[in-house]
């Protein structure tokens, strides 16, 4: 172990919770108090005077004490923030729905400012009548509501080379999960009279990158949505306001934002985003293309490096997220000893197709070290693989689609670190 | 509840959840006009459908590339800093760190045309003429040693060109290659004899420092000295400024000016002439520039001229990946243009 000594542990001062624990295990608990708690026995301002009136925040933001629950960027990953990515603070969230305001962003030419009144959607190519829709037109089609996760194909990509970024936000935060309201793409294609012989649709956005992608017709007719609401309200600018594509279970790059054109074709375009990027290079140098589905995956979100245990031994809630682009999550197992033994976790709700599932394992922590892992299974019988299993098949250069089992080393003082185990 | 009742409930719920069915068209939307389709339908597929008539060679391409692409991709398409490298990397795909470029990785040349035509230059997308795109594609091929510099690439011979990695791709085979081995009842106990930590993230130490004052903007501006006292506002040579506006096109992919200007990969340049260096709020400057600002650098015309001539030589470590304005007339003109923005 000596070769892995950490030279500058003090740099991790951002783990303010962990730092507090490091100073000595905190045993504060109201039940054990010897002296009366001033927060109870002394009168407090908030219990005497007024709080804010109803119009203080016409559109509310989280209270200032939650100010560290924010998207974060890893600057050295990209050259420029307008063609870059940031990460959802999954370590600090619970439940499954991601609030729009902290849901990760990925732009190729920046988040554009596009008014509903300036919005146009064109359907052309192999159709009876090429059509143009306004935003208002879209609102007149029958619409559906679905909860789906959107995961960037590069989520956890840094882990191919080994344990690198120290936090669930950075290793697994290129994901969000929202309830979308939108029109099935199938209905729009029917409206234009698509040629049933057409094998593909090419979709592109209104931004400068256009981010064009080819989607097989079978998927387009199945569950793809042209969405304009998320979690009940308009999409945020950074997620494609006013209209984006939702491609359930498939890599986030295909969820074209600010979607402006859908072309029915016989051939895939083989655009930049589906050849030079979002293709997965194997050890022998050949690359997989059209790796659209996101395989089953899970991660413990707490405890984790940014969410250390601060309460000492005793009751501990281990929790995390699981998802699969191939169907519903049916089971999640958790290991506390690096994969030697596993316990089946409790799912907060039965898994839903192509949506995040929250799991809990409620344990009595004895205060000893843990090597925490989680392993998801989906309705197809697929079992989330280990890093070693993935590398054996794919090598180290795939960049995308890393759905490995993640390990957090939780120390006796409650601090956690991203590690790799044998 | 009996089993029977439960399943009945499920069946009823399912029927209520049925997806909308549309027997007939709703008559929504309007027919797209040919001119509208032509304005948006630019994509070119791997079979070459959509390639416009035109041509260009690497000699022309080199000039266009130097002006419009090299700030990010380098004079020789070798890529600057984290910007994409477009050349090199032949035979590296099975190496530890493959270099994936247009030459070494891209399976179809059509992809280069399609992408450059629609999405480049970065920050000024869709402004290249068809011939310019042919010339740039030719220059990228030339930079990859795939053609001679006088080879004229055109819609006529474009599809004859076979990319070195054309056969390097297979369609997703995870279902066959992986799913069978990663399925079934997984091990629950005694799954391995021992567990040892083999790698730790803290050793590599590449995680960004988290700002404990979350949401607060970087306080780089606070370190900057006060701006120099306003000099006598000099008269602006409008003719020179107009010439500068043209030169500024080279700067536009990274810098904005004017009322609605926002920081991009470079800071907003309103009022930069005569201002203290490193003083644009909300922009994250390089350490080199922050240090210079701390030492009191003021962007006088003389300092700006020296910076613009050779940015990297003037300020080692600057984030500005621009090669520089070689012509003195261009330097003076662009500074004059910048003076027009307060």
XYZ file of C-alpha atoms in Angstrom:
764
model
C 0.000 0.000 0.000
C 2.908 2.345 0.581
C 3.147 3.193 -3.103
C -0.335 4.682 -2.884
C 0.415 7.062 -0.043
C -1.362 10.320 -0.581
C 1.020 13.225 -0.633
C -1.341 16.108 -0.146
C -4.430 15.043 1.770
C -4.892 18.630 2.900
C -5.796 19.582 -0.655
C -9.019 17.763 -0.149
C -10.189 20.484 2.161
C -13.330 20.735 0.041
C -14.600 17.690 1.835
C -15.650 19.953 4.626
C -17.817 17.252 6.104
C -14.951 14.824 6.064
C -12.603 17.349 7.598
C -14.966 17.790 10.503
C -15.094 14.058 11.029
C -11.347 13.797 10.762
C -11.071 15.956 13.859
C -12.753 13.255 15.882
C -15.821 11.151 15.487
C -18.844 13.275 16.045
C -21.137 11.709 18.612
C -23.638 14.502 18.924
C -27.101 13.114 19.108
C -30.041 14.759 20.739
C -30.878 11.516 22.503
C -27.572 11.478 24.370
C -27.526 15.190 25.315
C -26.548 15.930 28.925
C -27.280 19.638 28.785
C -30.415 21.183 27.410
C -30.162 22.104 23.737
C -30.260 25.922 23.390
C -31.976 25.484 20.035
C -34.872 24.060 21.998
C -34.849 25.822 25.345
C -33.899 29.293 24.113
C -36.310 31.299 22.042
C -35.169 31.643 18.420
C -35.691 34.600 16.079
C -37.428 32.465 13.501
C -39.970 31.345 16.067
C -40.794 34.889 17.092
C -40.754 37.187 14.097
C -41.818 36.952 10.448
C -40.287 35.088 7.596
C -40.503 36.166 3.945
C -43.823 37.160 2.433
C -45.336 35.275 -0.471
C -43.807 37.383 -3.209
C -40.223 37.318 -1.952
C -39.204 34.887 -4.702
C -41.716 34.662 -7.552
C -39.676 31.777 -8.917
C -37.890 30.035 -6.057
C -34.310 28.857 -5.931
C -32.875 26.485 -3.323
C -32.134 28.108 0.036
C -28.585 29.421 0.389
C -27.542 26.551 2.673
C -27.889 24.225 -0.297
C -25.576 26.392 -2.372
C -23.055 23.617 -2.920
C -25.606 21.387 -4.655
C -24.628 22.608 -8.094
C -23.405 21.381 -11.449
C -19.647 21.315 -11.668
C -17.240 21.301 -14.589
C -13.869 19.569 -14.890
C -11.982 22.249 -16.737
C -9.098 20.207 -18.030
C -11.423 17.840 -19.900
C -12.287 20.279 -22.689
C -10.827 23.300 -24.456
C -13.774 25.627 -24.100
C -16.948 25.812 -22.004
C -19.252 26.255 -25.029
C -18.227 22.819 -26.273
C -18.079 21.015 -22.989
C -19.901 19.152 -20.238
C -20.677 19.566 -16.573
C -21.903 17.127 -13.968
C -25.084 16.619 -11.938
C -24.462 16.664 -8.138
C -25.907 13.149 -7.750
C -24.033 12.710 -4.454
C -26.304 15.318 -2.864
C -29.669 14.361 -4.407
C -32.159 11.708 -3.356
C -35.221 10.178 -4.960
C -34.945 9.851 -8.720
C -36.127 13.066 -10.389
C -33.316 15.469 -11.239
C -34.214 19.133 -10.743
C -33.625 20.926 -14.044
C -31.475 23.590 -12.399
C -28.717 21.139 -11.483
C -29.113 18.608 -14.304
C -25.894 18.194 -16.288
C -25.350 20.175 -19.501
C -23.553 19.165 -22.664
C -23.217 21.682 -25.456
C -21.340 21.551 -28.731
C -21.727 25.249 -29.560
C -23.172 26.652 -26.352
C -26.752 26.876 -25.045
C -28.608 29.065 -27.530
C -31.373 31.544 -26.883
C -34.353 30.468 -29.007
C -37.826 31.906 -28.408
C -40.954 29.788 -28.848
C -42.162 32.321 -31.409
C -38.944 31.847 -33.428
C -39.090 28.085 -33.212
C -39.692 25.979 -36.357
C -39.532 22.215 -36.807
C -39.203 20.836 -40.331
C -39.914 17.272 -41.413
C -38.596 16.457 -44.868
C -37.015 13.706 -46.905
C -39.025 10.604 -47.750
C -42.446 11.989 -46.827
C -45.608 12.754 -48.783
C -45.593 16.375 -47.719
C -42.576 18.064 -46.161
C -43.991 20.034 -43.245
C -43.072 22.937 -41.007
C -44.451 23.080 -37.467
C -44.488 25.993 -35.076
C -44.292 25.528 -31.324
C -48.038 26.052 -31.098
C -48.634 23.324 -33.686
C -46.746 20.841 -31.513
C -48.954 21.661 -28.546
C -52.024 20.599 -30.557
C -50.867 16.993 -31.051
C -51.877 14.358 -28.479
C -49.089 14.220 -25.937
C -47.614 11.800 -23.412
C -45.734 11.921 -20.106
C -42.767 9.660 -19.388
C -39.885 9.607 -16.937
C -36.589 8.770 -18.635
C -32.915 9.048 -17.774
C -30.549 10.812 -20.160
C -26.958 9.629 -19.826
C -24.003 10.882 -21.827
C -22.205 7.976 -23.510
C -18.981 9.294 -21.943
C -20.301 9.091 -18.378
C -17.679 7.250 -16.293
C -15.363 7.407 -19.309
C -12.432 8.589 -17.220
C -12.559 5.294 -15.328
C -11.320 3.285 -18.314
C -7.799 4.333 -17.391
C -8.359 3.768 -13.689
C -9.720 5.524 -10.617
C -9.315 9.191 -11.440
C -11.967 11.690 -10.408
C -12.845 11.662 -6.749
C -16.599 11.990 -6.441
C -19.798 10.394 -7.721
C -20.658 13.738 -9.300
C -17.578 13.494 -11.527
C -17.519 9.751 -12.165
C -21.277 9.308 -12.745
C -22.824 12.782 -12.962
C -23.343 12.974 -16.746
C -26.879 11.762 -16.116
C -30.257 13.232 -15.314
C -33.761 11.852 -15.005
C -36.847 13.910 -15.744
C -40.502 13.559 -16.453
C -40.965 14.656 -20.049
C -44.090 15.894 -21.742
C -44.042 15.681 -25.494
C -45.470 14.406 -28.746
C -44.488 10.935 -29.949
C -42.248 11.413 -32.981
C -44.401 8.725 -34.633
C -47.363 11.120 -34.765
C -45.336 13.856 -36.461
C -43.987 11.377 -39.006
C -47.542 10.170 -39.697
C -48.689 13.744 -40.164
C -46.067 14.218 -42.892
C -46.914 10.849 -44.435
C -43.543 9.143 -44.048
C -42.456 6.530 -46.545
C -42.697 3.215 -44.725
C -39.660 2.058 -46.694
C -37.541 4.809 -45.079
C -35.071 3.147 -42.735
C -33.672 6.121 -40.858
C -34.458 9.570 -39.593
C -31.698 12.171 -39.450
C -32.244 14.699 -36.681
C -30.458 17.998 -36.161
C -30.563 20.987 -33.826
C -30.866 24.704 -34.485
C -27.570 25.576 -32.774
C -24.331 26.201 -34.668
C -23.074 22.663 -34.069
C -26.389 21.188 -35.309
C -25.245 17.900 -33.708
C -26.847 15.738 -36.393
C -27.569 12.099 -35.621
C -29.157 9.214 -37.527
C -31.796 7.190 -35.691
C -33.220 3.933 -37.065
C -36.874 4.234 -38.075
C -37.860 1.393 -35.758
C -36.787 3.418 -32.732
C -38.266 6.645 -34.131
C -41.665 4.955 -34.397
C -41.345 3.251 -31.027
C -40.792 5.605 -28.092
C -38.959 8.743 -29.249
C -40.590 11.937 -27.998
C -40.452 15.483 -29.288
C -40.531 17.036 -25.814
C -41.210 20.553 -24.629
C -41.712 20.169 -20.893
C -39.549 18.565 -18.228
C -40.642 18.007 -14.639
C -43.820 19.927 -15.428
C -42.269 23.148 -16.682
C -40.663 24.389 -19.863
C -37.286 22.904 -20.721
C -34.393 24.996 -19.530
C -32.352 26.798 -22.139
C -29.388 24.542 -21.415
C -31.497 21.453 -22.098
C -32.827 22.619 -25.465
C -35.625 25.137 -24.837
C -38.147 25.199 -26.360
C -38.055 21.682 -27.864
C -35.690 18.728 -27.641
C -35.675 15.126 -28.698
C -35.990 12.393 -26.053
C -34.565 9.026 -27.130
C -35.308 6.689 -24.199
C -32.470 4.469 -23.018
C -30.091 5.632 -25.736
C -26.969 7.760 -25.383
C -27.527 11.427 -24.562
C -25.849 12.714 -27.728
C -28.879 11.527 -29.717
C -31.259 13.625 -27.596
C -30.848 16.539 -29.976
C -31.597 19.888 -28.336
C -33.323 22.797 -30.069
C -34.404 20.210 -32.631
C -35.195 21.923 -35.916
C -35.212 19.245 -38.599
C -36.139 15.594 -38.972
C -35.366 14.002 -42.332
C -36.637 10.575 -43.330
C -33.871 8.801 -45.276
C -32.794 5.416 -46.577
C -29.222 5.786 -45.367
C -27.580 6.878 -42.136
C -25.672 10.144 -42.620
C -22.601 8.880 -40.717
C -22.145 12.344 -39.276
C -19.215 13.445 -37.145
C -21.123 12.600 -33.986
C -21.653 9.010 -35.106
C -18.257 8.252 -36.612
C -15.397 10.276 -35.163
C -17.165 10.545 -31.787
C -19.506 8.181 -29.956
C -17.803 5.147 -31.476
C -16.027 2.751 -29.139
C -12.503 1.631 -30.019
C -11.602 -1.894 -28.961
C -8.182 -3.240 -28.059
C -7.370 -4.408 -31.590
C -8.052 -0.947 -33.006
C -11.427 -1.693 -34.586
C -14.297 0.380 -33.293
C -17.916 -0.340 -32.571
C -20.367 2.065 -34.139
C -24.068 2.592 -33.451
C -23.634 1.648 -29.796
C -26.839 3.442 -28.906
C -28.279 1.694 -25.837
C -26.925 2.480 -22.393
C -26.370 -0.844 -20.611
C -27.435 -1.442 -16.991
C -25.401 0.499 -14.469
C -25.482 1.698 -10.888
C -23.491 3.719 -8.384
C -23.600 4.334 -4.648
C -24.232 8.066 -4.307
C -23.859 8.174 -0.509
C -21.615 7.563 1.217
C -19.166 8.646 -1.485
C -16.132 10.947 -1.690
C -18.238 14.139 -1.695
C -20.738 12.682 0.784
C -18.685 11.197 3.630
C -20.203 9.638 6.742
C -20.244 12.343 9.402
C -22.234 10.624 12.160
C -19.922 7.866 13.307
C -20.897 4.239 13.697
C -24.447 2.984 14.054
C -27.386 3.243 11.697
C -26.244 4.154 8.193
C -28.220 4.577 4.998
C -26.303 3.411 1.962
C -28.050 4.674 -1.159
C -27.560 4.988 -4.849
C -29.017 4.970 -8.336
C -29.457 2.224 -10.900
C -30.656 2.372 -14.494
C -30.753 0.482 -17.769
C -31.344 1.562 -21.334
C -32.626 -1.921 -22.113
C -35.553 -2.001 -19.692
C -36.433 -1.804 -16.018
C -34.057 -2.411 -13.110
C -35.129 -5.547 -11.266
C -32.482 -5.830 -8.570
C -29.465 -4.067 -7.094
C -26.891 -5.804 -4.895
C -24.482 -3.927 -2.628
C -21.116 -5.156 -1.393
C -19.314 -3.647 1.573
C -16.142 -5.709 1.151
C -15.104 -4.953 -2.406
C -17.154 -7.677 -4.052
C -16.533 -10.707 -1.822
C -20.068 -10.788 -0.448
C -23.221 -9.101 -1.657
C -26.536 -8.117 -0.084
C -29.636 -7.291 -2.098
C -30.669 -3.681 -1.621
C -34.197 -2.365 -1.253
C -35.621 -0.563 -4.298
C -37.532 2.573 -3.328
C -40.052 1.734 -6.043
C -40.210 -1.069 -8.613
C -37.872 -0.231 -11.489
C -39.331 1.609 -14.465
C -38.168 1.208 -18.031
C -35.303 3.503 -18.986
C -35.641 5.567 -15.803
C -33.507 5.943 -12.700
C -34.255 3.609 -9.807
C -33.296 4.570 -6.243
C -31.946 1.840 -3.956
C -31.273 1.756 -0.222
C -29.373 -0.572 2.065
C -29.997 0.267 5.711
C -27.126 -1.054 7.821
C -25.659 -0.862 11.309
C -22.140 0.372 10.542
C -19.529 -0.897 12.969
C -17.159 1.905 12.054
C -14.723 -0.275 10.138
C -13.463 0.305 6.602
C -15.731 -0.553 3.718
C -15.122 -1.084 0.014
C -18.585 -0.130 -1.214
C -19.889 -1.379 -4.542
C -23.257 -1.713 -6.221
C -24.308 -4.077 -9.008
C -27.470 -3.579 -11.059
C -29.555 -6.165 -12.900
C -32.259 -5.394 -15.432
C -35.287 -7.235 -16.751
C -33.294 -8.775 -19.599
C -31.162 -10.613 -17.016
C -28.128 -8.449 -17.689
C -25.752 -8.062 -14.735
C -23.587 -4.935 -14.463
C -19.969 -6.017 -15.137
C -16.807 -5.288 -13.172
C -14.081 -3.043 -14.562
C -11.943 -6.117 -15.185
C -14.701 -7.816 -17.170
C -15.249 -4.730 -19.321
C -11.551 -4.277 -19.980
C -11.135 -7.918 -20.893
C -13.625 -7.557 -23.731
C -12.969 -3.964 -24.779
C -9.495 -2.922 -23.674
C -8.856 0.566 -22.321
C -9.580 2.855 -25.282
C -13.352 2.732 -25.652
C -13.948 6.123 -23.965
C -17.736 5.602 -24.075
C -20.193 3.168 -22.478
C -18.273 2.412 -19.305
C -20.885 0.823 -17.039
C -18.429 -0.804 -14.647
C -19.044 -1.547 -10.976
C -17.690 1.430 -9.027
C -15.801 1.127 -5.729
C -15.699 3.680 -2.919
C -13.185 3.086 -0.115
C -14.913 4.328 3.035
C -12.422 4.824 5.876
C -12.968 4.457 9.594
C -13.353 8.234 9.865
C -16.148 8.216 7.294
C -14.173 9.755 4.417
C -14.507 8.008 1.082
C -12.277 7.763 -1.961
C -12.621 6.499 -5.519
C -10.485 3.374 -5.755
C -10.024 0.312 -7.893
C -9.820 -3.127 -6.330
C -8.481 -6.503 -7.397
C -57.391 -8.400 -2.340
C -57.692 -11.700 -4.189
C -55.281 -12.494 -6.959
C -58.082 -12.246 -9.475
C -59.052 -8.752 -8.418
C -55.459 -7.586 -8.444
C -54.898 -8.685 -12.017
C -58.164 -7.125 -13.063
C -57.034 -3.817 -11.591
C -53.780 -4.058 -13.479
C -55.598 -4.778 -16.715
C -57.916 -1.833 -16.222
C -55.031 0.473 -15.377
C -53.176 -0.675 -18.455
C -56.072 0.135 -20.737
C -56.336 3.627 -19.264
C -52.633 4.129 -19.931
C -52.847 3.430 -23.645
C -50.754 5.729 -25.819
C -52.563 8.232 -27.985
C -53.693 6.775 -31.252
C -54.201 9.017 -34.240
C -56.329 7.430 -36.896
C -56.106 10.340 -39.303
C -53.865 13.253 -39.918
C -54.695 16.318 -37.877
C -53.912 18.815 -40.578
C -51.373 20.595 -38.408
C -48.318 22.390 -39.730
C -47.930 23.690 -43.257
C -46.099 22.500 -46.331
C -42.395 23.343 -46.292
C -41.354 25.475 -49.256
C -38.521 24.259 -51.489
C -36.473 27.317 -50.541
C -36.911 26.497 -46.867
C -35.838 22.901 -47.337
C -32.835 24.055 -49.352
C -31.865 26.462 -46.564
C -31.722 23.746 -43.922
C -31.198 20.434 -45.681
C -27.414 20.401 -46.042
C -26.513 16.999 -44.757
C -24.298 14.784 -46.874
C -24.431 11.071 -46.229
C -21.677 8.490 -46.527
C -22.757 7.678 -50.080
C -22.122 11.259 -51.099
C -25.780 12.230 -51.525
C -25.923 15.981 -51.091
C -22.347 16.830 -52.107
C -22.466 20.206 -53.862
C -20.736 20.995 -57.128
C -17.333 22.546 -56.498
C -13.619 21.976 -56.026
C -10.520 23.082 -54.157
C -6.921 22.080 -53.494
C -4.670 22.026 -50.462
C -2.745 25.129 -51.559
C -5.908 27.229 -51.394
C -6.982 25.264 -48.364
C -3.826 26.129 -46.465
C -4.566 29.844 -46.705
C -8.191 29.455 -45.662
C -7.210 27.086 -42.889
C -4.592 29.507 -41.544
C -7.179 32.252 -41.379
C -10.256 30.377 -40.202
C -9.197 27.146 -38.525
C -5.620 27.353 -37.282
C -6.414 29.331 -34.114
C -7.762 26.094 -32.640
C -6.552 23.337 -34.919
C -3.006 24.654 -35.450
C -1.283 25.717 -38.673
C -0.622 22.089 -39.589
C -3.958 20.690 -38.328
C -2.016 19.316 -35.372
C -4.428 20.860 -32.829
C -3.610 23.412 -30.139
C -3.975 22.477 -26.471
C -7.227 20.551 -26.001
C -8.642 21.448 -29.430
C -9.150 18.589 -31.852
C -6.130 17.304 -33.731
C -7.053 16.731 -37.364
C -3.831 15.208 -38.640
C -1.445 12.436 -37.651
C -1.997 9.306 -35.610
C -1.707 6.820 -38.487
C -1.567 3.219 -37.193
C -2.097 4.203 -33.557
C -5.631 2.883 -33.069
C -4.469 -0.300 -31.336
C -1.926 1.564 -29.222
C -2.284 2.555 -25.606
C -3.232 6.124 -26.411
C -4.632 6.170 -29.944
C -4.532 9.469 -31.803
C -7.864 9.690 -33.587
C -7.801 12.238 -36.396
C -9.562 12.687 -39.712
C -6.680 10.791 -41.300
C -6.233 8.019 -38.776
C -9.814 7.378 -37.684
C -12.642 8.874 -39.740
C -14.170 6.199 -41.983
C -15.810 8.532 -44.524
C -14.484 11.688 -46.132
C -18.086 12.837 -46.587
C -18.254 13.294 -42.798
C -15.523 15.925 -42.978
C -17.340 17.852 -45.696
C -20.710 17.542 -43.950
C -19.374 18.693 -40.597
C -17.170 21.538 -41.827
C -19.898 22.868 -44.100
C -22.595 22.883 -41.419
C -20.776 23.410 -38.147
C -17.477 25.180 -38.832
C -15.701 27.529 -38.379
C -16.284 27.301 -34.659
C -18.224 30.379 -33.615
C -19.042 31.304 -37.207
C -20.738 28.160 -38.460
C -22.079 27.702 -41.958
C -20.240 30.646 -43.509
C -17.835 28.772 -45.784
C -18.481 28.564 -49.517
C -18.678 25.125 -51.108
C -15.294 25.615 -52.782
C -13.730 26.732 -49.518
C -14.928 23.523 -47.860
C -13.430 21.420 -50.668
C -10.147 23.304 -50.223
C -10.133 22.838 -46.446
C -10.916 19.128 -46.753
C -8.083 18.867 -49.284
C -5.732 20.632 -46.869
C -6.671 18.234 -44.051
C -5.974 15.268 -46.353
C -2.673 16.860 -47.337
C -1.795 17.391 -43.655
C -2.367 13.673 -43.173
C -0.010 12.888 -46.086
C -2.909 11.395 -48.000
C -2.744 13.626 -51.117
C -0.281 15.972 -52.829
C -0.765 19.688 -52.311
C -1.896 20.307 -55.915
C -4.485 17.514 -55.974
C -7.808 19.146 -56.809
C -10.604 17.651 -54.738
C -14.062 18.025 -56.258
C -17.555 16.569 -56.248
C -16.428 14.454 -59.217
C -13.579 12.603 -57.501
C -14.622 12.968 -53.856
C -16.254 9.545 -53.573
C -13.221 7.830 -55.136
C -11.204 8.665 -52.073
C -10.943 5.809 -49.610
C -10.108 6.706 -46.020
C -7.371 4.658 -44.332
C -9.717 3.491 -41.549
C -12.770 2.865 -43.763
C -12.873 -0.795 -42.702
C -12.145 -0.102 -39.068
C -15.727 -0.150 -37.803
C -18.169 -2.871 -36.830
C -21.837 -2.468 -35.963
C -22.562 -2.704 -32.211
C -22.120 -6.361 -31.253
C -22.548 -6.097 -27.496
C -25.605 -8.332 -27.571
C -23.566 -11.183 -29.061
C -20.147 -10.455 -27.569
C -21.101 -9.492 -24.031
C -24.676 -10.003 -22.919
C -24.436 -13.786 -22.649
C -21.421 -13.617 -20.326
C -22.842 -10.825 -18.186
C -26.171 -12.324 -17.287
C -27.678 -14.942 -15.029
C -27.671 -15.261 -11.250
C -24.599 -13.422 -9.930
C -22.340 -14.603 -7.098
C -23.477 -13.475 -3.625
C -20.953 -14.996 -1.172
C -17.279 -15.951 -1.238
C -16.999 -14.357 -4.667
C -13.250 -13.885 -4.346
C -10.495 -14.886 -1.960
C -9.058 -11.495 -1.270
C -9.572 -7.865 -2.163
C -6.757 -5.353 -2.477
C -6.840 -1.711 -3.489
C -4.928 -1.414 -6.740
C -5.439 2.257 -7.593
C -6.528 5.420 -5.796
C -7.982 8.626 -7.225
C -6.206 10.803 -4.659
C -2.823 9.665 -5.943
C -3.550 11.011 -9.406
C -5.173 14.075 -7.873
C -7.012 15.460 -10.911
C -10.341 16.265 -9.260
C -11.210 19.949 -9.422
C -11.018 21.831 -6.140
C -14.526 22.537 -4.996
C -15.335 26.089 -4.122
C -16.786 26.053 -0.622
C -18.447 29.380 -1.349
C -20.564 27.630 -3.872
C -22.063 29.741 -6.585
C -19.614 32.563 -6.008
C -17.848 33.639 -9.168
C -14.106 33.352 -9.455
C -12.531 36.253 -7.669
C -9.836 36.770 -10.265
C -10.884 40.329 -10.916
C -10.286 41.414 -7.334
C -6.557 40.897 -7.725
C -6.382 43.269 -10.666
C -5.123 46.758 -10.025
C -7.380 49.741 -10.544
C -7.582 50.861 -14.118
C -5.268 53.680 -15.049
C -6.757 57.138 -14.943
C -8.828 57.741 -18.071
C -6.535 59.123 -20.714
C -7.753 61.958 -22.874
C -10.245 60.243 -25.127
C -8.405 60.152 -28.428
C -10.269 60.687 -31.645
C -11.052 57.409 -33.354
C -9.947 56.919 -36.924
C -13.198 55.494 -38.273
C -11.661 54.351 -41.543
C -9.002 52.398 -39.687
C -11.655 51.035 -37.301
C -13.698 49.833 -40.279
C -10.632 47.974 -41.550
C -10.240 46.581 -38.043
C -13.745 45.209 -38.081
C -12.685 42.926 -40.928
C -9.547 41.848 -39.094
C -11.655 41.169 -36.013
C -13.339 38.281 -37.841
C -10.281 36.285 -36.864
C -10.976 37.016 -33.216
C -14.728 36.481 -33.278
C -14.825 32.787 -32.612
C -13.421 33.491 -29.134
C -14.133 37.167 -28.350
C -17.316 39.200 -28.410
C -17.841 42.968 -28.416
C -20.863 45.207 -28.196
C -23.884 45.544 -25.971
C -24.845 41.888 -25.742
C -21.280 40.587 -25.597
C -20.602 37.654 -23.325
C -17.436 35.911 -22.313
C -16.684 32.997 -24.589
C -13.429 31.097 -24.727
C -11.950 34.619 -24.591
C -13.160 37.554 -22.493
C -15.480 40.322 -23.691
C -13.331 43.033 -25.240
C -15.488 46.119 -24.646
C -13.268 48.901 -23.324
C -10.160 46.746 -23.380
C -7.931 49.462 -24.850
C -6.442 51.289 -21.877
C -8.007 48.953 -19.298
C -6.243 47.005 -16.609
C -5.402 43.487 -17.806
C -7.441 40.627 -16.389
C -10.320 42.822 -15.294
C -13.313 41.353 -17.148
C -15.733 40.047 -14.579
C -16.539 36.363 -14.650
C -13.752 35.373 -17.045
C -11.271 32.795 -15.870
C -7.868 34.057 -16.991
C -4.733 31.971 -17.308
C -2.337 32.108 -14.390
C 0.102 33.937 -16.673
C -2.397 36.714 -17.303
C -3.458 36.904 -13.663
C 0.194 37.300 -12.685
C 0.695 40.027 -15.285
C -2.430 41.773 -14.028
C -1.117 41.615 -10.487
C 2.083 43.265 -11.697
C -0.030 46.111 -13.014
C -0.248 45.391 -16.739
C -2.412 47.951 -18.520
C -3.590 47.220 -22.068
C -2.137 50.329 -23.612
C -1.995 50.409 -27.394
C 1.688 49.533 -27.258
C 1.170 46.531 -24.982
C -1.811 45.312 -27.000
C 0.171 45.625 -30.217
C 2.987 43.532 -28.797
C 0.512 40.934 -27.481
C -1.406 40.688 -30.741
C 1.774 40.326 -32.798
C 2.912 37.169 -30.989
C 0.590 36.234 -28.112
C 2.513 33.212 -26.883
C 5.886 34.938 -27.018
C 4.556 38.057 -25.320
C 2.786 36.198 -22.508
C 4.061 32.675 -21.962
C 1.211 30.545 -20.669
C -1.620 32.629 -22.106
C -4.824 30.720 -22.850
C -5.178 32.620 -26.130
C -4.423 29.997 -28.735
C -4.322 32.533 -31.592
C -1.112 32.515 -33.632
C -0.959 36.327 -33.902
C -1.486 39.159 -36.364
C 1.630 39.374 -38.467
C 0.827 42.619 -40.277
C 1.350 45.833 -38.316
C -1.522 47.407 -40.230
C -3.839 44.664 -38.974
C -2.697 45.135 -35.387
C -3.340 48.871 -35.523
C -6.687 48.436 -37.269
C -8.081 45.917 -34.822
C -7.037 48.073 -31.864
C -8.752 51.044 -33.458
C -11.880 48.927 -33.928
C -11.802 47.826 -30.289
C -11.627 51.477 -29.228
C -15.126 51.945 -30.611
C -16.523 49.677 -27.874
C -16.721 51.290 -24.469
